[in-house]
C-alpha positions as a Python dict, from the first residue, in 0.01 Angstrom:
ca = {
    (1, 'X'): (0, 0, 0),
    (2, 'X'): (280, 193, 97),
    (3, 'X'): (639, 39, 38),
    (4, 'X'): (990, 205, 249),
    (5, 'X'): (1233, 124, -3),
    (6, 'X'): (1559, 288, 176),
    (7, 'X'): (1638, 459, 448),
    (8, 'X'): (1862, 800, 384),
    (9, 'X'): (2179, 748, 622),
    (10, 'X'): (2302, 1104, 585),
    (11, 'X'): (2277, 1287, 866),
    (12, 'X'): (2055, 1043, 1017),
    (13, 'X'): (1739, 1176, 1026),
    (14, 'X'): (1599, 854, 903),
    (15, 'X'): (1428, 959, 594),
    (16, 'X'): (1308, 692, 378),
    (17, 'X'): (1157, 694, 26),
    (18, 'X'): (798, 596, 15),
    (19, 'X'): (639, 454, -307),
    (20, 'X'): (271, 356, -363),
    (21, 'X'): (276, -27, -383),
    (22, 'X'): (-54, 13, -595),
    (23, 'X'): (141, 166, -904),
    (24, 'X'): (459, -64, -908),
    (25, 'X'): (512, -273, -1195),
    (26, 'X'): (507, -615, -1085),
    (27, 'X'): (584, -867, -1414),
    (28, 'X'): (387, -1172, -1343),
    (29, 'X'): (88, -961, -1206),
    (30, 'X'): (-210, -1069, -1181),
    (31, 'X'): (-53, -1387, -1066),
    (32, 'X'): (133, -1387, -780),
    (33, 'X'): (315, -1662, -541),
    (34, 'X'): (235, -1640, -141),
    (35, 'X'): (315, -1908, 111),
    (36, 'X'): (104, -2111, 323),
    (37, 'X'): (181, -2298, 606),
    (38, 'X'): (-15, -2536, 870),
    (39, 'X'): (-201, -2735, 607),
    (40, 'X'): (-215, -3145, 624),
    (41, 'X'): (-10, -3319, 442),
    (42, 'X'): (-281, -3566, 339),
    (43, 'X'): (-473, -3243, 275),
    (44, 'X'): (-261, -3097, -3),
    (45, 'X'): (-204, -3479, -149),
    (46, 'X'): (-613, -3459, -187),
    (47, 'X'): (-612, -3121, -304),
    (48, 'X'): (-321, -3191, -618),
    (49, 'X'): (-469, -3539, -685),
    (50, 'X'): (-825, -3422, -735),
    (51, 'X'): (-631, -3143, -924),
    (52, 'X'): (-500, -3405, -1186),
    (53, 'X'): (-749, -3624, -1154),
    (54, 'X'): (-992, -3277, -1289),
    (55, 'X'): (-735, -3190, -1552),
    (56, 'X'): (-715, -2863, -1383),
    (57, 'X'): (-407, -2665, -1311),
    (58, 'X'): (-322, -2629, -950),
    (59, 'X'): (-372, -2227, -948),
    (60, 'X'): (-750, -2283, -1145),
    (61, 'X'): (-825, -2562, -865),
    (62, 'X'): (-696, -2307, -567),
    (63, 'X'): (-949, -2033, -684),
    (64, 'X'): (-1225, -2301, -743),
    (65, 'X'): (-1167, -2379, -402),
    (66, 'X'): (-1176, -2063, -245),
    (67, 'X'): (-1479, -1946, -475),
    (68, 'X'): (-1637, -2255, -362),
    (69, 'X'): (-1578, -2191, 45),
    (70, 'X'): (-1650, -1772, -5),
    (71, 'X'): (-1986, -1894, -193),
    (72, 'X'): (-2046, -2164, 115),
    (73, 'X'): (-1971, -1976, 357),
    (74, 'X'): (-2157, -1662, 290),
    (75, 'X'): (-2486, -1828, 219),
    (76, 'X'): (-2426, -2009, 582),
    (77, 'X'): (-2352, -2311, 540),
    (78, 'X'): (-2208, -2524, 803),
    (79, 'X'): (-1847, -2562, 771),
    (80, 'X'): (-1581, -2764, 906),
    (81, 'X'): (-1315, -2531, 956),
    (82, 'X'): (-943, -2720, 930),
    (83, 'X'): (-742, -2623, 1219),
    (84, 'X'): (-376, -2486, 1109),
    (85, 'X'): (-148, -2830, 1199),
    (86, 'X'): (241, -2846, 1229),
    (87, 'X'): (359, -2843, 912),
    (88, 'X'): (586, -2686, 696),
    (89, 'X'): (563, -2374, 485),
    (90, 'X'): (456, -2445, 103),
    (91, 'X'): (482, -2163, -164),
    (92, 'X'): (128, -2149, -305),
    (93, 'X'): (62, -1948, -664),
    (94, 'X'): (-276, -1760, -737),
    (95, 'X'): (-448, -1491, -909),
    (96, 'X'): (-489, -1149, -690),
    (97, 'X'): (-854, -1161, -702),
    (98, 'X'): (-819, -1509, -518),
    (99, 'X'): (-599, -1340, -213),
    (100, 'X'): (-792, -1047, -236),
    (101, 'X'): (-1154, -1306, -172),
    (102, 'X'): (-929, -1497, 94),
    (103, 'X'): (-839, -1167, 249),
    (104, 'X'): (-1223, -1076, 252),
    (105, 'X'): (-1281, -1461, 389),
    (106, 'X'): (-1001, -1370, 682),
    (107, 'X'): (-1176, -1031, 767),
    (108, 'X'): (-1560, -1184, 789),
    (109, 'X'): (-1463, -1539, 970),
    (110, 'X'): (-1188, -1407, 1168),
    (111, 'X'): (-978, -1687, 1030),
    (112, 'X'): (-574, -1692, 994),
    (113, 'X'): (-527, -1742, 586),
    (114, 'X'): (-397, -2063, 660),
    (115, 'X'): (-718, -2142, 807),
    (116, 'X'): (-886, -2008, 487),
    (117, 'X'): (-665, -2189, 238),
    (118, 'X'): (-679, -2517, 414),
    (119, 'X'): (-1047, -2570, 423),
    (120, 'X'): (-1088, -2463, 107),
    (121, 'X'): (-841, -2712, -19),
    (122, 'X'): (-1022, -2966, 175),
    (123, 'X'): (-1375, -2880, 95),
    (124, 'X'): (-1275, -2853, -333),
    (125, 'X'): (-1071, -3201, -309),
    (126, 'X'): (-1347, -3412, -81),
    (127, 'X'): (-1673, -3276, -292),
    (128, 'X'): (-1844, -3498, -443),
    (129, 'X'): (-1794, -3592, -844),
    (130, 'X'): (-2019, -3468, -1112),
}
């Protein structure tokens, strides 16, 4: 991933300086904070109650989820995809190998990531209890 950082306004020739995203320190890497929007609100009330209800941290339960849908979804199961709905924008925290699976999930479903997120959420907080 390429990142423009500046443009050069001398002598406008609109040079920029181009850094490689893949080698820039980032402090709280792996972990990272994305936003979501068009998910239920009863859907993320599920999603953080079965949370505490596990004991589990809300970023563990997120990649549960989405392991859990990637895992479902490639073996072919049927799922009930969750339409995106009118609602607001909520910041979401996750490890990078959880947006990188839900990036994978967007490319082989043709899914928007709130599509992605959402059913996961909704699959992970509706399952049944062991």
């Amino acid at each position: 991933m390429n990142v423009v950082v500046a443009e050069n306004a001398v002598g406008g020739d609109k040079e920029a300086l181009v850094l490689n995203g893949n080698v820039m320190p980032q402090v709280r890497y792996p972990n990272i904070s994305t936003s979501v929007s068009g998910i239920a609100n009863e859907d993320w009330e599920a999603f953080t109650g079965r949370a505490r209800q596990d004991n589990i941290k809300y970023q563990d339960a997120m990649t549960l989820a989405v392991k859990d849908l990637a895992v479902a979804a490639r073996r072919g199961d049927r799922i009930e995809w969750r339409a995106a709905k009118n609602a607001p924008t909520r910041p979401l925290r996750m490890h990078d190998d959880t947006r990188i699976l839900i990036n994978e999930l967007i490319e082989e479903f043709s899914y928007k990531q709130n599509v992605i997120v959402g059913t996961a959420m909704h699959m992970w907080a509706n399952r049944p209890s062991v």
